[in-house]
XYZ file of C-alpha atoms in Angstrom:
774
model
C -104.176 287.204 -75.457
C -105.776 284.948 -78.122
C -104.950 281.270 -78.110
C -104.266 281.129 -81.847
C -102.033 283.211 -84.145
C -103.581 285.953 -86.248
C -105.671 284.816 -89.204
C -105.130 287.888 -91.402
C -101.403 287.243 -91.778
C -100.103 285.648 -94.977
C -98.625 282.193 -94.440
C -95.112 281.794 -95.863
C -95.240 278.433 -97.706
C -92.114 278.781 -99.853
C -90.260 276.062 -97.964
C -93.248 273.685 -97.859
C -92.554 272.044 -101.291
C -88.990 271.263 -100.174
C -90.289 269.694 -96.955
C -92.848 267.599 -98.853
C -90.225 266.467 -101.376
C -87.828 265.450 -98.596
C -90.587 263.570 -96.778
C -92.025 261.832 -99.853
C -88.639 260.623 -101.152
C -87.656 259.179 -97.759
C -91.081 257.580 -97.266
C -91.321 255.818 -100.613
C -87.594 255.549 -101.283
C -87.092 253.026 -98.473
C -89.066 250.534 -100.611
C -86.724 250.941 -103.614
C -83.340 249.294 -104.160
C -80.641 251.681 -102.866
C -78.973 251.902 -106.309
C -82.240 252.942 -107.982
C -82.923 255.536 -105.294
C -79.404 256.898 -105.630
C -79.888 257.288 -109.389
C -83.151 259.174 -108.917
C -81.432 261.404 -106.377
C -78.679 262.191 -108.886
C -81.286 263.239 -111.455
C -82.964 265.511 -108.891
C -79.579 267.052 -108.029
C -78.831 267.757 -111.713
C -82.238 269.370 -112.155
C -81.693 271.520 -109.053
C -78.308 272.641 -110.365
C -79.727 273.545 -113.787
C -82.497 275.594 -112.196
C -80.016 277.442 -109.995
C -77.772 278.195 -112.991
C -80.750 279.769 -114.774
C -80.497 282.518 -112.152
C -84.217 282.946 -111.946
C -85.834 283.748 -108.635
C -89.324 283.317 -107.294
C -91.005 280.030 -108.079
C -87.980 278.643 -109.941
C -85.927 278.997 -106.760
C -88.670 277.227 -104.793
C -88.613 274.318 -107.276
C -84.800 274.206 -107.231
C -84.828 274.043 -103.430
C -87.363 271.211 -103.523
C -85.249 269.278 -106.044
C -82.120 269.801 -103.954
C -83.857 268.581 -100.794
C -85.257 265.591 -102.687
C -81.736 264.735 -103.873
C -80.395 264.999 -100.319
C -83.217 262.840 -99.022
C -82.563 260.203 -101.704
C -78.861 260.152 -100.858
C -79.402 259.813 -97.103
C -82.212 257.256 -97.476
C -80.231 255.105 -99.917
C -77.245 254.995 -97.543
C -79.604 254.178 -94.666
C -81.319 251.374 -96.619
C -78.009 249.989 -97.861
C -76.741 249.794 -94.280
C -79.784 247.695 -93.365
C -79.808 245.353 -96.359
C -76.083 244.748 -96.754
C -73.516 243.366 -94.368
C -73.000 240.264 -92.228
C -76.125 240.757 -90.109
C -78.530 240.615 -93.049
C -76.686 237.709 -94.656
C -76.940 235.734 -91.410
C -80.626 236.681 -91.107
C -81.263 235.318 -94.595
C -79.865 231.974 -93.374
C -81.765 232.184 -90.029
C -78.438 231.676 -88.272
C -77.916 231.285 -84.514
C -75.902 234.238 -83.182
C -74.754 236.075 -80.072
C -75.211 239.830 -80.076
C -73.805 242.662 -78.013
C -76.219 245.538 -78.311
C -77.420 248.793 -76.766
C -81.100 249.270 -75.978
C -82.542 252.217 -77.911
C -86.066 252.198 -76.403
C -87.957 250.780 -73.447
C -88.706 247.056 -73.872
C -92.462 246.563 -74.043
C -94.979 243.791 -73.767
C -96.416 242.678 -77.101
C -98.540 239.924 -75.591
C -100.035 239.976 -72.123
C -99.796 237.168 -69.622
C -101.599 234.065 -70.793
C -102.441 230.706 -69.260
C -98.995 230.171 -67.819
C -98.248 233.792 -67.089
C -95.902 234.072 -70.091
C -95.144 237.289 -71.929
C -93.817 238.232 -75.318
C -91.433 241.156 -74.990
C -90.251 243.377 -77.841
C -86.981 245.288 -77.494
C -85.335 247.571 -80.050
C -81.543 247.515 -79.908
C -78.515 248.772 -81.800
C -76.175 245.860 -82.441
C -72.520 246.762 -81.942
C -70.925 243.309 -82.016
C -72.043 240.041 -83.596
C -70.614 236.556 -83.101
C -71.654 233.671 -85.361
C -69.877 230.394 -86.174
C -66.825 231.562 -84.231
C -66.447 234.828 -86.168
C -66.912 238.246 -84.564
C -68.095 241.323 -86.467
C -68.219 244.995 -85.425
C -71.192 247.043 -86.641
C -73.880 249.569 -85.641
C -77.166 248.220 -86.931
C -80.751 248.314 -85.551
C -82.432 245.005 -84.686
C -85.700 244.022 -83.017
C -85.493 241.329 -80.328
C -88.500 239.119 -79.518
C -88.241 237.233 -76.234
C -90.453 235.422 -73.744
C -88.079 236.375 -70.921
C -89.641 239.179 -68.864
C -86.310 240.255 -67.360
C -86.049 242.538 -70.429
C -88.825 244.686 -68.961
C -86.578 245.891 -66.142
C -83.950 247.273 -68.513
C -83.555 250.901 -69.548
C -82.527 252.500 -72.846
C -78.753 252.950 -73.270
C -77.958 249.761 -71.335
C -75.558 247.387 -73.065
C -76.625 243.734 -73.125
C -75.604 240.395 -74.579
C -78.280 238.111 -75.983
C -78.347 234.876 -77.931
C -80.937 233.680 -80.407
C -81.793 233.046 -84.031
C -82.026 235.745 -86.693
C -84.640 236.144 -89.402
C -85.265 238.765 -92.045
C -87.706 241.596 -91.262
C -90.754 242.607 -93.249
C -90.132 244.741 -96.330
C -89.846 248.399 -95.392
C -89.071 247.754 -91.695
C -86.445 250.039 -90.246
C -84.320 247.202 -88.864
C -81.764 244.866 -90.400
C -83.111 241.712 -88.738
C -85.417 240.242 -86.119
C -83.857 238.127 -83.363
C -85.847 235.411 -81.571
C -84.078 235.628 -78.233
C -83.143 232.580 -76.197
C -82.723 232.960 -72.470
C -82.351 236.143 -70.427
C -80.226 239.087 -71.553
C -76.825 239.457 -69.907
C -76.370 243.054 -68.734
C -72.927 244.381 -69.681
C -73.308 247.992 -68.514
C -75.802 250.289 -66.825
C -77.803 253.130 -68.359
C -76.546 256.663 -68.872
C -77.267 259.243 -66.190
C -80.037 260.809 -68.290
C -81.845 257.530 -68.883
C -81.340 256.478 -65.262
C -82.976 259.720 -64.148
C -85.827 259.217 -66.630
C -86.295 255.661 -65.375
C -86.522 256.826 -61.744
C -89.038 259.535 -62.630
C -91.231 257.225 -64.709
C -91.139 254.531 -62.025
C -92.037 257.188 -59.466
C -95.032 258.247 -61.573
C -96.272 254.649 -61.766
C -95.895 254.382 -57.980
C -97.671 257.703 -57.430
C -100.753 256.615 -59.417
C -100.919 253.208 -57.725
C -103.800 254.234 -55.374
C -105.986 255.441 -58.280
C -108.772 253.295 -59.776
C -107.568 250.844 -62.436
C -108.597 252.746 -65.565
C -107.268 256.114 -64.415
C -104.143 254.444 -63.002
C -103.283 253.120 -66.453
C -104.269 256.274 -68.350
C -102.514 259.068 -66.427
C -98.928 257.920 -67.221
C -99.996 257.598 -70.855
C -101.225 261.180 -70.913
C -98.020 262.474 -69.337
C -95.168 260.458 -70.873
C -96.811 257.993 -73.284
C -96.414 255.058 -70.848
C -99.341 252.779 -71.754
C -97.937 249.606 -70.174
C -100.866 249.488 -67.710
C -103.577 250.939 -69.948
C -106.641 248.701 -69.826
C -107.815 247.168 -73.143
C -111.274 248.710 -72.634
C -109.911 252.263 -72.380
C -107.551 251.614 -75.278
C -110.447 250.484 -77.508
C -112.704 253.372 -76.437
C -109.946 255.879 -77.240
C -109.374 254.250 -80.617
C -113.078 254.405 -81.497
C -113.323 258.108 -80.675
C -109.989 259.153 -82.189
C -108.409 260.001 -78.830
C -105.367 257.725 -79.070
C -103.111 260.708 -79.809
C -103.568 261.713 -76.164
C -101.584 258.664 -75.004
C -98.587 259.317 -77.247
C -95.939 261.914 -76.482
C -96.661 264.706 -78.947
C -96.094 268.365 -79.485
C -99.172 269.146 -77.404
C -97.523 267.636 -74.291
C -94.497 269.840 -74.864
C -96.634 272.930 -75.451
C -98.697 272.268 -72.288
C -95.649 271.855 -70.021
C -93.638 274.761 -71.410
C -96.774 276.894 -71.728
C -97.589 276.304 -68.055
C -94.080 277.419 -67.086
C -94.387 280.557 -69.246
C -97.760 281.444 -67.699
C -96.335 280.987 -64.193
C -93.286 283.072 -65.045
C -95.494 285.790 -66.487
C -97.686 285.792 -63.370
C -94.540 286.228 -61.245
C -93.537 289.237 -63.336
C -90.271 287.720 -64.575
C -88.426 289.296 -67.488
C -88.861 287.950 -71.007
C -85.316 286.532 -71.192
C -85.741 284.672 -67.896
C -89.091 283.314 -69.060
C -87.386 281.893 -72.157
C -84.652 280.290 -70.050
C -87.219 278.673 -67.743
C -89.238 277.414 -70.730
C -86.083 275.898 -72.242
C -85.260 274.200 -68.925
C -88.823 272.873 -68.701
C -88.541 271.544 -72.253
C -85.249 269.794 -71.463
C -86.691 268.335 -68.273
C -89.763 267.004 -70.036
C -87.615 265.387 -72.720
C -85.667 263.605 -69.972
C -88.906 262.477 -68.275
C -90.503 261.202 -71.481
C -87.228 259.606 -72.698
C -84.853 261.382 -75.127
C -85.599 258.989 -77.987
C -86.342 260.078 -81.590
C -90.131 260.237 -81.172
C -89.871 262.436 -78.082
C -87.294 264.716 -79.689
C -89.598 265.009 -82.692
C -92.456 265.959 -80.371
C -90.228 268.535 -78.689
C -89.478 270.183 -82.028
C -93.132 270.238 -83.093
C -94.304 271.479 -79.718
C -91.732 274.256 -79.747
C -92.946 275.406 -83.166
C -96.562 275.410 -82.020
C -95.616 277.275 -78.871
C -93.670 279.816 -80.972
C -96.820 280.547 -82.942
C -98.918 280.866 -79.808
C -96.659 283.166 -77.808
C -95.671 285.334 -80.789
C -99.158 285.575 -82.227
C -97.694 285.134 -85.717
C -97.737 282.225 -88.109
C -95.490 283.788 -90.762
C -92.279 282.548 -89.140
C -93.845 279.382 -87.692
C -94.628 277.734 -91.041
C -91.054 278.017 -92.410
C -89.846 276.721 -89.039
C -92.171 273.720 -89.361
C -90.993 272.991 -92.910
C -87.345 273.331 -91.898
C -87.943 270.997 -88.946
C -89.451 268.370 -91.264
C -86.451 268.585 -93.610
C -83.926 268.371 -90.776
C -85.639 265.543 -88.912
C -86.139 263.398 -92.022
C -82.562 263.878 -93.181
C -81.244 262.967 -89.724
C -83.576 259.962 -89.366
C -85.199 258.845 -92.674
C -87.295 256.228 -90.874
C -89.406 259.048 -89.389
C -90.931 259.577 -92.840
C -92.879 256.317 -92.491
C -93.824 256.782 -88.812
C -97.528 257.583 -88.255
C -96.650 259.558 -85.121
C -94.399 261.863 -87.121
C -97.127 262.459 -89.701
C -99.713 263.188 -87.013
C -97.405 265.653 -85.235
C -96.578 267.538 -88.439
C -100.171 267.626 -89.671
C -101.583 268.686 -86.305
C -99.071 271.535 -86.093
C -99.848 272.558 -89.681
C -103.562 272.507 -88.898
C -102.944 274.767 -85.904
C -101.073 277.246 -88.110
C -103.123 277.152 -91.319
C -106.698 276.059 -90.612
C -107.450 277.025 -87.029
C -106.875 280.835 -87.214
C -109.368 281.600 -90.038
C -111.880 279.157 -88.582
C -111.532 280.901 -85.232
C -112.238 284.276 -86.820
C -115.378 283.016 -88.527
C -116.633 281.359 -85.356
C -116.052 284.524 -83.322
C -118.848 286.169 -85.300
C -121.279 283.804 -83.592
C -119.707 282.629 -80.306
C -117.369 284.075 -77.626
C -113.647 284.112 -78.422
C -112.671 281.428 -75.900
C -115.278 279.063 -77.336
C -114.162 279.854 -80.891
C -110.606 278.868 -79.937
C -111.824 275.684 -78.222
C -113.834 274.681 -81.302
C -111.269 275.640 -83.947
C -108.271 273.793 -82.477
C -109.697 270.211 -82.313
C -111.602 270.685 -85.586
C -108.460 271.809 -87.425
C -106.378 269.010 -85.924
C -109.000 266.409 -86.802
C -109.320 267.577 -90.416
C -105.548 267.760 -90.874
C -104.861 264.369 -89.279
C -107.976 262.595 -90.567
C -106.374 260.897 -93.608
C -103.578 259.388 -91.501
C -105.994 258.277 -88.781
C -108.299 256.437 -91.190
C -105.315 254.842 -92.929
C -104.279 253.310 -89.604
C -107.644 252.492 -88.037
C -109.860 251.675 -91.071
C -112.662 253.709 -89.513
C -113.930 257.296 -89.608
C -114.768 258.738 -86.212
C -117.968 260.768 -86.561
C -117.700 261.860 -82.937
C -113.963 262.619 -82.965
C -114.351 266.408 -83.063
C -116.879 266.649 -80.196
C -114.953 264.020 -78.228
C -111.708 265.970 -78.616
C -113.555 269.176 -77.742
C -114.778 267.601 -74.502
C -111.294 266.233 -73.828
C -109.435 269.527 -74.296
C -110.211 271.018 -70.840
C -108.931 267.878 -69.093
C -105.676 267.272 -70.980
C -103.666 270.196 -69.619
C -104.495 269.714 -65.896
C -103.931 265.965 -66.183
C -100.560 266.506 -67.867
C -99.388 269.175 -65.416
C -100.430 267.220 -62.303
C -98.863 264.069 -63.728
C -95.548 265.834 -64.316
C -95.623 267.260 -60.778
C -96.371 263.802 -59.348
C -93.437 262.335 -61.288
C -91.092 265.041 -59.963
C -92.272 264.634 -56.359
C -92.358 260.834 -56.223
C -88.607 260.203 -55.813
C -88.354 262.627 -52.875
C -91.796 262.605 -51.208
C -94.141 259.810 -52.315
C -97.193 260.760 -50.177
C -97.172 264.256 -51.685
C -96.823 262.763 -55.167
C -99.815 260.484 -54.531
C -101.834 263.459 -53.303
C -101.021 265.344 -56.505
C -101.893 262.217 -58.527
C -105.334 262.264 -56.896
C -105.701 265.834 -58.175
C -104.935 264.438 -61.623
C -107.543 261.727 -61.140
C -110.451 264.117 -61.761
C -109.476 265.215 -65.308
C -108.319 261.671 -66.105
C -111.633 260.223 -64.921
C -113.399 262.772 -67.140
C -111.454 261.509 -70.154
C -112.322 257.893 -69.296
C -115.993 258.883 -68.984
C -115.996 260.762 -72.300
C -114.377 257.806 -74.048
C -116.670 255.203 -72.525
C -119.908 257.105 -73.178
C -118.871 258.271 -76.649
C -117.680 254.841 -77.800
C -120.982 253.349 -76.666
C -123.039 255.641 -78.929
C -124.164 253.805 -82.087
C -122.344 255.178 -85.111
C -119.489 256.719 -83.120
C -117.209 255.355 -85.831
C -118.043 253.989 -89.273
C -115.919 251.658 -91.428
C -113.593 253.288 -93.945
C -111.044 251.886 -96.413
C -107.669 251.530 -94.743
C -104.172 252.196 -96.055
C -103.280 254.652 -98.777
C -106.625 254.258 -100.559
C -108.585 255.320 -97.490
C -106.243 258.240 -96.765
C -106.422 259.554 -100.342
C -110.209 259.180 -100.454
C -110.707 261.214 -97.279
C -108.122 263.801 -98.380
C -109.886 264.171 -101.745
C -113.285 264.587 -100.096
C -111.826 267.145 -97.696
C -110.295 269.188 -100.521
C -113.518 269.042 -102.532
C -115.430 270.186 -99.477
C -113.097 273.161 -98.988
C -113.406 274.144 -102.666
C -117.168 273.829 -102.560
C -117.726 275.987 -99.482
C -115.684 278.799 -101.032
C -118.476 279.253 -103.582
C -121.616 280.788 -102.154
C -123.981 278.825 -104.390
C -122.465 275.516 -103.413
C -122.413 276.105 -99.657
C -126.049 275.242 -99.100
C -125.742 272.203 -101.333
C -122.666 270.948 -99.469
C -124.306 271.634 -96.109
C -127.450 269.777 -97.177
C -125.480 266.801 -98.488
C -123.332 266.671 -95.333
C -126.397 266.888 -93.108
C -128.079 264.167 -95.136
C -125.065 261.888 -94.845
C -124.853 262.450 -91.093
C -128.577 261.832 -90.611
C -128.462 258.713 -92.781
C -125.374 257.397 -90.994
C -126.883 258.082 -87.590
C -130.137 256.473 -88.674
C -128.394 253.366 -89.925
C -126.332 253.182 -86.763
C -129.382 253.534 -84.546
C -131.273 251.014 -86.658
C -128.448 248.516 -86.262
C -129.514 245.944 -83.666
C -127.898 246.063 -80.254
C -125.099 243.641 -79.583
C -125.439 240.718 -79.478
C -128.120 240.368 -82.181
C -131.192 238.364 -81.232
C -130.952 234.694 -82.098
C -127.170 234.505 -82.482
C -125.755 231.001 -82.460
C -122.094 231.652 -83.273
C -119.771 234.628 -82.830
C -116.204 234.879 -84.109
C -114.623 237.177 -81.532
C -112.256 239.965 -82.502
C -109.296 238.911 -80.341
C -106.503 240.188 -82.564
C -104.108 237.721 -84.193
C -105.712 234.542 -82.856
C -108.912 232.489 -82.711
C -111.872 232.498 -80.337
C -115.301 231.256 -81.449
C -118.321 231.295 -79.130
C -121.261 228.901 -79.654
C -124.552 229.804 -77.960
C -125.782 226.915 -75.789
C -128.707 228.942 -74.399
C -129.529 230.256 -70.961
C -126.377 232.351 -70.635
C -124.075 229.412 -71.347
C -121.764 228.894 -74.309
C -119.172 226.553 -75.774
C -115.881 228.329 -76.493
C -113.672 226.998 -79.291
C -110.166 228.427 -78.733
C -109.439 231.310 -76.376
C -107.332 233.776 -78.371
C -103.961 235.266 -77.423
C -104.969 237.498 -74.496
C -107.324 237.042 -71.525
C -108.759 240.576 -71.750
C -110.025 240.358 -75.339
C -111.891 237.056 -75.021
C -113.250 238.150 -71.618
C -114.594 241.316 -73.268
C -116.232 239.290 -76.041
C -117.919 236.917 -73.584
C -119.071 239.828 -71.412
C -120.609 241.525 -74.430
C -122.410 238.282 -75.306
C -123.635 238.006 -71.680
C -122.100 234.574 -71.279
C -122.195 233.507 -67.622
C -121.201 229.824 -67.853
C -118.902 227.844 -70.113
C -119.692 224.113 -69.885
C -117.051 223.250 -72.504
C -113.877 224.791 -73.896
C -112.353 223.194 -76.997
C -108.707 224.059 -77.657
C -108.077 222.990 -81.248
C -104.302 223.040 -80.639
C -101.912 224.561 -78.144
C -100.312 227.507 -79.902
C -100.334 230.707 -77.841
C -102.754 232.568 -80.148
C -105.380 229.911 -79.388
C -104.823 229.168 -75.678
C -103.262 232.129 -73.859
C -106.665 233.751 -73.303
C -107.960 230.751 -71.342
C -107.845 232.586 -68.012
C -110.057 235.277 -69.575
C -112.673 232.649 -70.491
C -112.746 231.574 -66.855
C -112.795 235.116 -65.429
C -115.985 235.139 -63.347
C -117.428 232.161 -65.246
C -117.417 228.489 -64.200
C -115.775 226.213 -66.780
C -116.956 222.598 -66.988
C -114.488 220.694 -69.190
C -111.549 221.539 -71.444
C -110.955 219.356 -74.502
C -107.559 219.136 -76.202
C -106.251 217.568 -79.375
C -104.095 214.420 -79.298
C -100.766 216.249 -79.808
C -99.715 217.933 -76.561
C -97.266 220.355 -78.159
C -95.650 222.854 -77.829
C -94.534 221.469 -74.487
C -94.525 224.835 -72.688
C -98.112 225.645 -73.634
C -99.193 222.097 -72.777
C -97.606 222.410 -69.336
C -99.296 225.790 -68.829
C -102.747 224.421 -69.675
C -102.242 221.342 -67.475
C -101.115 223.526 -64.557
C -104.043 225.911 -64.981
C -106.570 223.062 -65.187
C -105.115 221.453 -62.082
C -105.228 224.737 -60.127
C -108.781 225.489 -61.303
C -109.939 221.879 -60.783
C -111.188 221.648 -64.371
C -111.020 218.182 -65.994
C -109.194 217.719 -69.308
C -110.346 215.400 -72.092
C -109.151 214.307 -75.523
C -112.211 213.791 -77.762
C -112.365 210.629 -79.866
C -112.314 210.770 -83.660
C -115.910 210.763 -84.872
C -117.277 211.782 -81.467
C -120.744 213.383 -81.697
C -122.061 215.768 -79.076
C -125.141 217.881 -78.551
C -125.763 220.854 -76.281
C -128.936 222.881 -76.640
C -129.435 223.576 -80.349
C -125.774 222.793 -81.083
C -124.689 219.507 -82.671
C -121.118 218.776 -83.686
C -118.862 215.985 -84.854
C -115.106 215.631 -84.437
C -113.693 215.091 -87.955
C -109.957 215.309 -87.256
C -107.217 214.649 -86.549
C -107.166 210.950 -87.345
C -103.676 210.925 -85.822
C -101.085 213.266 -84.401
C -99.027 214.587 -87.315
C -95.222 214.301 -87.286
C -92.621 215.741 -89.636
C -94.943 218.238 -91.341
C -94.608 221.985 -91.890
C -96.254 222.489 -88.461
C -97.230 219.418 -86.456
C -99.349 221.336 -83.891
C -101.250 223.166 -86.648
C -101.900 220.004 -88.651
C -103.000 218.167 -85.493
C -105.742 220.751 -84.817
C -109.158 219.474 -83.837
C -111.601 219.960 -86.729
C -115.301 220.182 -85.845
C -118.351 220.115 -88.105
C -121.084 222.084 -86.338
C -124.772 221.931 -87.249
C -127.367 224.432 -86.043
C -130.699 224.059 -87.746
C -130.110 224.097 -91.497
C -126.665 225.706 -91.211
C -123.411 223.777 -91.060
C -120.103 225.327 -89.948
C -116.623 223.848 -90.371
C -114.280 224.902 -87.562
C -110.763 224.118 -88.706
C -108.239 225.415 -86.176
C -104.971 226.046 -88.027
C -104.811 222.959 -90.262
C -102.194 223.271 -92.999
C -102.302 221.703 -96.499
C -101.052 218.296 -95.230
C -104.011 217.929 -92.860
C -106.419 219.449 -95.380
C -105.385 216.850 -97.980
C -105.828 214.126 -95.364
C -109.414 215.275 -94.761
C -110.138 215.139 -98.492
C -108.479 211.713 -98.929
C -110.580 210.214 -96.143
C -113.733 210.898 -98.181
C -115.481 212.856 -95.415
C -118.488 215.026 -96.083
C -116.805 218.400 -95.748
C -119.613 220.460 -97.233
C -120.485 223.413 -95.017
C -122.432 226.643 -95.251
C -119.764 228.496 -93.274
C -116.010 227.935 -93.199
C -113.776 229.254 -90.447
C -110.777 229.761 -92.715
C -107.784 227.736 -91.470
C -104.737 229.452 -89.983
C -106.112 232.996 -90.178
C -106.268 232.811 -93.974
C -102.593 232.072 -94.567
C -101.538 231.455 -98.161
C -100.936 227.766 -97.338
C -104.320 226.303 -98.315
C -105.208 223.160 -100.292
C -107.481 224.123 -103.234
C -109.162 220.694 -103.245
C -110.106 221.168 -99.591
C -111.616 224.616 -100.178
C -113.559 223.247 -103.154
C -114.823 220.285 -101.108
C -116.186 222.620 -98.416
C -117.878 224.946 -100.917
C -118.759 227.507 -98.248
C -121.112 230.403 -98.905
C -119.685 232.389 -95.973
C -116.014 232.557 -94.945
C -114.962 233.795 -91.493
C -111.334 234.837 -90.972
C -110.103 235.523 -87.461
C -107.089 237.782 -87.895
C -105.330 240.711 -86.243
C -105.179 244.146 -87.836
C -101.812 245.070 -89.390
C -100.323 241.681 -88.512
C -96.808 240.955 -89.745
C -97.665 237.549 -91.243
C -99.520 238.792 -94.306
C -102.780 237.188 -93.095
C -105.165 236.762 -94.750
C -103.611 236.067 -98.142
C -105.316 238.120 -100.843
C -105.215 235.334 -103.439
C -106.937 232.900 -101.050
C -109.782 235.330 -100.352
C -110.079 236.182 -104.049
C -110.425 232.478 -104.915
C -113.179 232.021 -102.335
C -115.119 235.161 -103.214
C -114.825 234.378 -106.935
C -116.692 231.141 -106.220
C -119.519 233.116 -104.613
C -118.547 233.135 -100.932
C -119.000 236.217 -98.758
C -115.923 237.114 -96.709
C -115.951 238.514 -93.168
C -112.810 239.365 -91.205
C -112.489 240.228 -87.540
C -109.808 242.858 -88.245
C -112.243 244.770 -90.464
C -115.654 243.791 -89.097
C -114.938 243.231 -85.396
C -116.961 240.470 -83.753
C -118.980 238.597 -86.389
C -122.252 236.864 -85.473
C -124.232 234.163 -87.296
C -127.998 234.455 -86.865
C -131.058 232.628 -88.201
C -133.924 234.858 -89.335
C -137.006 233.457 -91.014
C -135.137 230.232 -91.674
C -132.253 232.016 -93.423
C -128.654 232.489 -92.365
C -127.775 236.129 -91.702
C -124.261 237.383 -90.951
C -124.157 240.374 -88.587
C -120.768 242.121 -88.269
C -120.317 244.401 -85.301
C -118.516 246.973 -87.459
C -119.476 247.675 -91.040
C -120.931 245.055 -93.281
């Protein structure tokens, strides 16, 4: 039986315009005022009614259906948005009021920031608020909220549990699917236990984590991700390798997981000679069981629907009924939960299923003319999925994976056995742990293969190339894809397109291979890509380096120092004690002796200060506070401490303004390292009449919009480095700040776009070498 549905069958696309209209209105409508969206929906409803009254069939009926679905989507989305933006919760969030909430967990709490210097965590929990108390008044409601807390007791809670939590509200980012964000204070008070379904899911997932405990670290973290999307233990190295090769979809619960599990049950039932009806019952039971294991939350239910549609096409061998089913599923899911329209996972599931139904069958037929049928199937499926999902992937990752198709092709044989063995291990663990661990070892082999594919592929130069992110990048790739399809349909253009594509690939590979290995020879400074934080490495020669700030996580700064082959760190300078600058300190010291740690004069926030002091005491590393004007030299590095002249008090952010500011000189190049100084401290630097001129500026506070123009003018940098996390919620870096600097002739480099960024001297000139792009 072929893996894919027949290619010679006409695809029924009559319901596709309605699905697209429903999706588009919900996606963009959430950004409009509810009243405006409601008015547009009314217009669409009137148009649908007029078309229906014309009593025309065919295409007119298709358009009328699309207008009616668009009107329904506008109505549902406007009500949904109004519920989020109106009411006591949003009004209290606008005032940043202190409140007490009674809420029900709607998803597993997760770590957003790994353990830092003091072992602290930042935990994110999504809840549905059912009662709110503020200023002595109690309100009843059912509204989604995100809770941010440093209390790790959240991590032991399960969805459906009712809790009480106190904290301070703030408004969410525009377009977020929550009414407010709560900064939690103290541990949650558990008011009730989880439902039986979620309790069972919790036991099974915990059993899976216990079953994989004996496996090596990378496979131990990956196998639960492949099975149920649990990436809580996934190592940063594997995560980055998967991202580079476009394999991250494997660690999210998707329709493919559902199809693998139910497909395995159907194959077993068929081998046992069971009747068709009984096979269907067993497949339905397997589907229900997998939903329980993976958590019956909206994303898993969405995956179940998409997987069922894909499985329908596979077992029936027809795609005529599968495409209307897919379109109907999109309409239903978006109308039930409008927030799905903006979820990348939803888009990837829909597009991958559509690729399986539309693109893969004809590609399979063409490939079968040249290769065996099984190989044609294996090639067509990942290629179709990659082409269909490509625009969404580049919009998220800002890179185009040139090796994504071959990497996914190599991954395909391992995904099914890893998923099946992982599910079996999860089922066995609660009743017979040794057997579950034995089965987990069977799953180790395919999981280790995936780790190997990711590690080797990500290490190949040119595995991924930079690409515009967001809507612009998605539309550009979609346009090029469509033009490519149109071109290859014309015989005369096929050779031209093939030649151009081959030329682009050869040129890209050549440029990638010509790019110097990392780190580039002669580097003297590297701004590490540590996410939303700062970590700058200064080359002191002989495998030693000075580290200025340590970033938010130990793993990311450790990776950067490993890549730079840094073996010793004689000095660490912590410009100030915010978590995004100090929590990676243990990563700096991982396998490397640290000589001295220097701090600024303001030992705040108190918790971070206590963490650093405790770590230094345990590690027997001395702490120092450098004097204003202090000059130091190490190897080719020379630097002067320019600020702070005093510890700031009563400013917009005292720790930020009290950051250590260093002026570094290496040969003819000067670099101003500024920590997170805000306008108050920047104006103080200007008023003191210091020589602030520098070739390179490390832009203060990740490029926030709070910058003093006179300070930027006084520096007059030719190169601007911004250390910032991709898709951060702070709006960093501010576009107007970067535009001002580039308009004056500066070149801008950002760690979220360019990765690690190195400064090098070549022939007496400063050269900036980004690890990604340029």
